[in-house]
Amino acid sequence: MGKIIAIANQKGGVGKTTTSVNLAASLGVLEKKVLLIDADPQANATSGLGIDVEQVELGTYQLLEHSIKAEEAIIKTSSPNLDIIPAHIDLVAIEIELVDQDEREYMLKKAISHLKESYDYILIDCAPSLGLLTLNALTASDSVIIPIQCEYFALEGLGKLLNTIKSVQKIHNQTLDIEGLLLTMYDSRLRLSNQVVEEVQKHFNEMVFDTIIQRNVRLSEAPSYGESIINYDAASKGASNYLSLAHEIIKKNS
């Protein structure tokens, strides 16, 4: 039985999509069967795995509309053991369309929960907001990874996200767990980076992953080639960071 993990933070630019794509690819390389669901209208996870967003006809939008079966939207990627349900800019409209629906927070859950039998891990790349799309992702998930960048405003907005998670736990998904807080964009030369790491570890203790994702040029180059860091440069610091995270998650869930 697989596990569904949302990767969420309402702040943009914290390394959410980078983490979704590269963690998914790393788990795949470690011989886990992985499905990545792109639930962000910007569709960066889709293009980051080399899929032409303009050509996407079936994806998360149709899934949330319940106009197709999940299996019809799944595309194989060039990364080992990794499939994706892509996104398209039309996903922007779904929040408005779902507003009047009954059980609108459960649309994604209903569409994908049976897929847990076919995959070891299902990762959901969430939009940088706390809207209905992210709510659907959290309601459908077993746990959530929260990326936090090692910068000055890192903890700003984290309280809001944790409150959202609490209310999802209370109302929609009692078993939702926090898989961990992931420190990203770490630069060991900066005093600030080190202060953020200390502060987050002090506040959240056990909830913080041991793996820290370091700033890495190769990591930021990879998406423009439509490749995960594992395919783009397996010897880079970025690749070893995400492989280490994948190992940590597998160990935690075994």
Short mmCIF file of C-alpha atoms in Angstrom, two decimals:
data_model
loop_
_atom_site.label_atom_id
_atom_site.label_comp_id
_atom_site.label_asym_id
_atom_site.label_seq_id
_atom_site.Cartn_x
_atom_site.Cartn_y
_atom_site.Cartn_z
CA MET A 1 0.00 0.00 0.00
CA GLY A 2 1.53 3.29 -1.08
CA LYS A 3 1.75 6.60 0.72
CA ILE A 4 0.47 9.96 -0.53
CA ILE A 5 2.66 12.94 0.42
CA ALA A 6 1.79 16.56 -0.35
CA ILE A 7 4.61 19.08 -0.72
CA ALA A 8 3.14 22.35 0.44
CA ASN A 9 3.95 25.89 1.50
CA GLN A 10 1.83 28.89 0.57
CA LYS A 11 4.99 30.94 0.00
CA GLY A 12 6.36 30.82 -3.52
CA GLY A 13 10.04 30.25 -4.26
CA VAL A 14 10.83 27.96 -1.34
CA GLY A 15 11.84 24.95 -3.42
CA LYS A 16 8.48 23.16 -3.52
CA THR A 17 8.56 22.08 -7.16
CA THR A 18 12.32 21.44 -7.06
CA THR A 19 11.67 19.12 -4.13
CA SER A 20 8.65 17.43 -5.74
CA VAL A 21 10.48 16.66 -8.99
CA ASN A 22 13.83 15.65 -7.52
CA LEU A 23 12.50 13.69 -4.57
CA ALA A 24 10.19 11.81 -6.96
CA ALA A 25 13.11 11.07 -9.30
CA SER A 26 15.35 10.01 -6.38
CA LEU A 27 12.74 7.62 -4.99
CA GLY A 28 12.36 6.20 -8.50
CA VAL A 29 16.11 5.61 -8.82
CA LEU A 30 15.97 3.82 -5.46
CA GLU A 31 13.53 1.40 -7.10
CA LYS A 32 10.31 2.74 -5.63
CA LYS A 33 7.34 3.12 -7.95
CA VAL A 34 6.42 6.80 -7.88
CA LEU A 35 3.61 8.98 -9.20
CA LEU A 36 3.99 12.76 -9.17
CA ILE A 37 0.77 14.79 -9.36
CA ASP A 38 1.21 18.38 -10.52
CA ALA A 39 -1.46 20.37 -8.65
CA ASP A 40 0.00 23.78 -9.42
CA PRO A 41 -1.48 25.81 -12.32
CA GLN A 42 2.04 27.04 -13.13
CA ALA A 43 2.73 23.43 -14.19
CA ASN A 44 6.45 23.72 -13.39
CA ALA A 45 6.72 20.11 -12.23
CA THR A 46 5.28 19.04 -15.59
CA SER A 47 7.73 21.08 -17.68
CA GLY A 48 10.54 20.24 -15.24
CA LEU A 49 10.20 16.60 -16.29
CA GLY A 50 10.40 17.45 -19.98
CA ILE A 51 6.68 17.43 -20.79
CA ASP A 52 5.37 20.14 -23.11
CA VAL A 53 2.64 21.82 -21.05
CA GLU A 54 0.91 23.10 -24.20
CA GLN A 55 0.40 19.52 -25.36
CA VAL A 56 -1.23 18.37 -22.13
CA GLU A 57 -4.81 17.33 -22.84
CA LEU A 58 -5.62 15.25 -19.78
CA GLY A 59 -4.28 16.16 -16.39
CA THR A 60 -5.07 17.32 -12.86
CA TYR A 61 -7.88 19.60 -14.07
CA GLN A 62 -9.89 16.73 -15.59
CA LEU A 63 -9.05 14.60 -12.55
CA LEU A 64 -10.57 17.16 -10.18
CA GLU A 65 -13.58 17.56 -12.45
CA HIS A 66 -14.05 13.79 -12.29
CA SER A 67 -14.45 13.75 -16.07
CA ILE A 68 -11.78 11.04 -16.47
CA LYS A 69 -10.29 8.17 -14.51
CA ALA A 70 -6.89 8.91 -12.95
CA GLU A 71 -5.27 6.21 -15.11
CA GLU A 72 -6.16 8.14 -18.28
CA ALA A 73 -4.06 11.12 -17.19
CA ILE A 74 -0.91 9.24 -16.18
CA ILE A 75 2.16 9.79 -18.37
CA LYS A 76 5.43 7.85 -18.12
CA THR A 77 8.47 10.09 -17.72
CA SER A 78 12.03 9.46 -18.89
CA SER A 79 13.03 9.08 -15.25
CA PRO A 80 13.15 5.45 -13.96
CA ASN A 81 9.97 4.27 -12.15
CA LEU A 82 8.44 7.75 -12.28
CA ASP A 83 5.01 8.60 -13.73
CA ILE A 84 3.29 11.98 -13.67
CA ILE A 85 -0.22 13.38 -13.84
CA PRO A 86 0.56 16.70 -15.54
CA ALA A 87 -0.95 20.14 -15.07
CA HIS A 88 -1.93 22.87 -17.49
CA ILE A 89 -2.72 26.57 -16.98
CA ASP A 90 -6.46 25.70 -17.19
CA LEU A 91 -6.08 24.39 -13.63
CA VAL A 92 -6.44 28.03 -12.54
CA ALA A 93 -10.18 27.79 -13.23
CA ILE A 94 -10.80 24.72 -11.09
CA GLU A 95 -11.03 26.61 -7.78
CA ILE A 96 -13.93 28.69 -9.11
CA GLU A 97 -15.61 25.68 -10.67
CA LEU A 98 -15.41 23.59 -7.51
CA VAL A 99 -16.77 26.27 -5.20
CA ASP A 100 -20.41 25.17 -5.50
CA GLN A 101 -19.71 21.42 -5.54
CA ASP A 102 -20.66 19.17 -2.65
CA GLU A 103 -17.64 17.75 -0.83
CA ARG A 104 -15.40 19.98 -2.92
CA GLU A 105 -12.41 19.36 -0.63
CA TYR A 106 -12.55 15.62 -1.39
CA MET A 107 -12.42 15.71 -5.21
CA LEU A 108 -8.75 14.73 -5.44
CA LYS A 109 -9.02 12.11 -2.70
CA LYS A 110 -11.89 10.38 -4.50
CA ALA A 111 -9.98 10.45 -7.78
CA ILE A 112 -6.64 9.06 -6.58
CA SER A 113 -6.95 7.02 -3.38
CA HIS A 114 -7.22 3.71 -5.32
CA LEU A 115 -3.82 4.45 -6.93
CA LYS A 116 -2.10 3.70 -3.62
CA GLU A 117 -2.29 0.06 -4.63
CA SER A 118 -0.17 0.70 -7.74
CA TYR A 119 2.55 2.99 -6.33
CA ASP A 120 4.93 3.08 -3.38
CA TYR A 121 4.79 6.88 -3.20
CA ILE A 122 2.43 9.45 -4.67
CA LEU A 123 3.79 13.00 -4.36
CA ILE A 124 1.59 16.06 -4.90
CA ASP A 125 3.24 19.33 -5.89
CA CYS A 126 0.92 21.98 -4.41
CA ALA A 127 0.23 25.50 -5.62
CA PRO A 128 1.80 28.36 -3.60
CA SER A 129 -1.49 29.26 -1.90
CA LEU A 130 -3.82 27.88 0.72
CA GLY A 131 -6.76 27.72 -1.68
CA LEU A 132 -9.04 24.88 -2.65
CA LEU A 133 -6.35 23.11 -4.71
CA THR A 134 -3.98 22.84 -1.76
CA LEU A 135 -6.88 21.90 0.51
CA ASN A 136 -7.74 19.04 -1.88
CA ALA A 137 -4.11 17.89 -1.81
CA LEU A 138 -3.94 17.93 2.00
CA THR A 139 -7.26 16.12 2.30
CA ALA A 140 -6.05 13.41 -0.09
CA SER A 141 -2.64 12.95 1.55
CA ASP A 142 -1.29 10.80 4.35
CA SER A 143 1.37 13.36 5.19
CA VAL A 144 2.91 16.66 4.14
CA ILE A 145 6.48 17.84 3.55
CA ILE A 146 6.99 21.57 4.18
CA PRO A 147 10.00 23.11 2.41
CA ILE A 148 11.46 26.14 4.22
CA GLN A 149 14.14 28.24 2.59
CA CYS A 150 17.10 29.31 4.72
CA GLU A 151 16.41 33.02 4.34
CA TYR A 152 15.31 35.93 6.44
CA PHE A 153 11.54 35.54 6.12
CA ALA A 154 11.69 31.74 6.34
CA LEU A 155 9.37 31.32 9.30
CA GLU A 156 6.94 33.97 8.14
CA GLY A 157 3.73 32.31 7.06
CA LEU A 158 4.74 28.98 8.56
CA GLY A 159 2.29 29.51 11.44
CA LYS A 160 -0.51 30.08 8.96
CA LEU A 161 0.33 26.88 7.09
CA LEU A 162 0.51 24.86 10.32
CA ASN A 163 -2.91 26.26 11.31
CA THR A 164 -4.32 25.20 7.93
CA ILE A 165 -2.89 21.72 8.46
CA LYS A 166 -4.47 21.64 11.93
CA SER A 167 -7.87 22.58 10.59
CA VAL A 168 -7.59 20.01 7.77
CA GLN A 169 -6.76 17.43 10.44
CA LYS A 170 -9.77 18.50 12.45
CA ILE A 171 -12.35 18.69 9.65
CA HIS A 172 -11.27 16.72 6.58
CA ASN A 173 -8.43 14.35 7.28
CA GLN A 174 -7.78 13.24 10.85
CA THR A 175 -4.83 11.05 9.87
CA LEU A 176 -2.84 13.78 8.09
CA ASP A 177 0.67 13.74 9.48
CA ILE A 178 3.61 16.11 9.05
CA GLU A 179 6.25 14.04 7.24
CA GLY A 180 8.83 16.72 8.01
CA LEU A 181 10.12 20.25 7.54
CA LEU A 182 12.76 20.42 4.82
CA LEU A 183 15.38 23.16 4.90
CA THR A 184 16.19 24.31 1.34
CA MET A 185 18.51 26.79 -0.40
CA TYR A 186 21.09 26.50 2.35
CA ASP A 187 24.38 28.32 1.90
CA SER A 188 26.92 27.32 4.55
CA ARG A 189 28.91 30.54 3.98
CA LEU A 190 26.03 32.73 5.14
CA ARG A 191 25.56 33.39 8.80
CA LEU A 192 21.87 33.89 8.15
CA SER A 193 21.48 30.41 6.65
CA ASN A 194 23.02 28.90 9.74
CA GLN A 195 20.83 30.99 12.04
CA VAL A 196 17.67 29.85 10.23
CA VAL A 197 18.75 26.21 10.48
CA GLU A 198 19.37 26.61 14.22
CA GLU A 199 16.09 28.39 14.80
CA VAL A 200 14.00 25.87 12.85
CA GLN A 201 15.71 22.92 14.55
CA LYS A 202 15.24 24.55 17.97
CA HIS A 203 11.52 25.25 17.41
CA PHE A 204 10.53 22.09 15.59
CA ASN A 205 13.06 19.59 16.78
CA GLU A 206 12.12 16.07 15.63
CA MET A 207 9.95 17.40 12.82
CA VAL A 208 12.95 18.63 10.81
CA PHE A 209 14.59 16.33 8.25
CA ASP A 210 18.29 15.62 8.84
CA THR A 211 18.89 16.26 5.14
CA ILE A 212 19.39 19.91 4.21
CA ILE A 213 19.12 20.94 0.56
CA GLN A 214 22.04 23.19 -0.32
CA ARG A 215 22.10 25.97 -2.88
CA ASN A 216 23.39 24.38 -6.06
CA VAL A 217 23.74 25.85 -9.56
CA ARG A 218 23.11 22.50 -11.25
CA LEU A 219 19.86 22.18 -9.31
CA SER A 220 18.56 25.46 -10.71
CA GLU A 221 19.75 24.63 -14.25
CA ALA A 222 18.11 21.19 -14.47
CA PRO A 223 14.45 22.31 -15.03
CA SER A 224 15.37 24.37 -18.09
CA TYR A 225 16.54 21.11 -19.68
CA GLY A 226 13.34 19.33 -18.64
CA GLU A 227 15.28 16.96 -16.43
CA SER A 228 15.46 16.04 -12.77
CA ILE A 229 18.80 16.65 -11.09
CA ILE A 230 19.36 12.86 -11.08
CA ASN A 231 19.19 12.77 -14.90
CA TYR A 232 20.91 16.10 -15.40
CA ASP A 233 23.92 15.69 -13.12
CA ALA A 234 23.90 12.68 -10.82
CA ALA A 235 27.28 13.67 -9.36
CA SER A 236 26.12 17.12 -8.21
CA LYS A 237 25.57 18.24 -4.64
CA GLY A 238 21.87 18.69 -5.43
CA ALA A 239 21.51 15.08 -6.55
CA SER A 240 23.23 13.73 -3.44
CA ASN A 241 21.04 15.96 -1.21
CA TYR A 242 17.80 14.66 -2.76
CA LEU A 243 18.99 11.04 -2.74
CA SER A 244 19.77 11.47 0.94
CA LEU A 245 16.24 12.85 1.53
CA ALA A 246 14.74 9.91 -0.38
CA HIS A 247 16.72 7.46 1.78
CA GLU A 248 15.52 9.27 4.90
CA ILE A 249 11.87 9.03 3.83
CA ILE A 250 12.14 5.35 2.87
CA LYS A 251 13.76 4.57 6.22
CA LYS A 252 11.09 6.51 8.10
CA ASN A 253 8.31 4.63 6.31
CA SER A 254 9.75 1.13 6.34
#
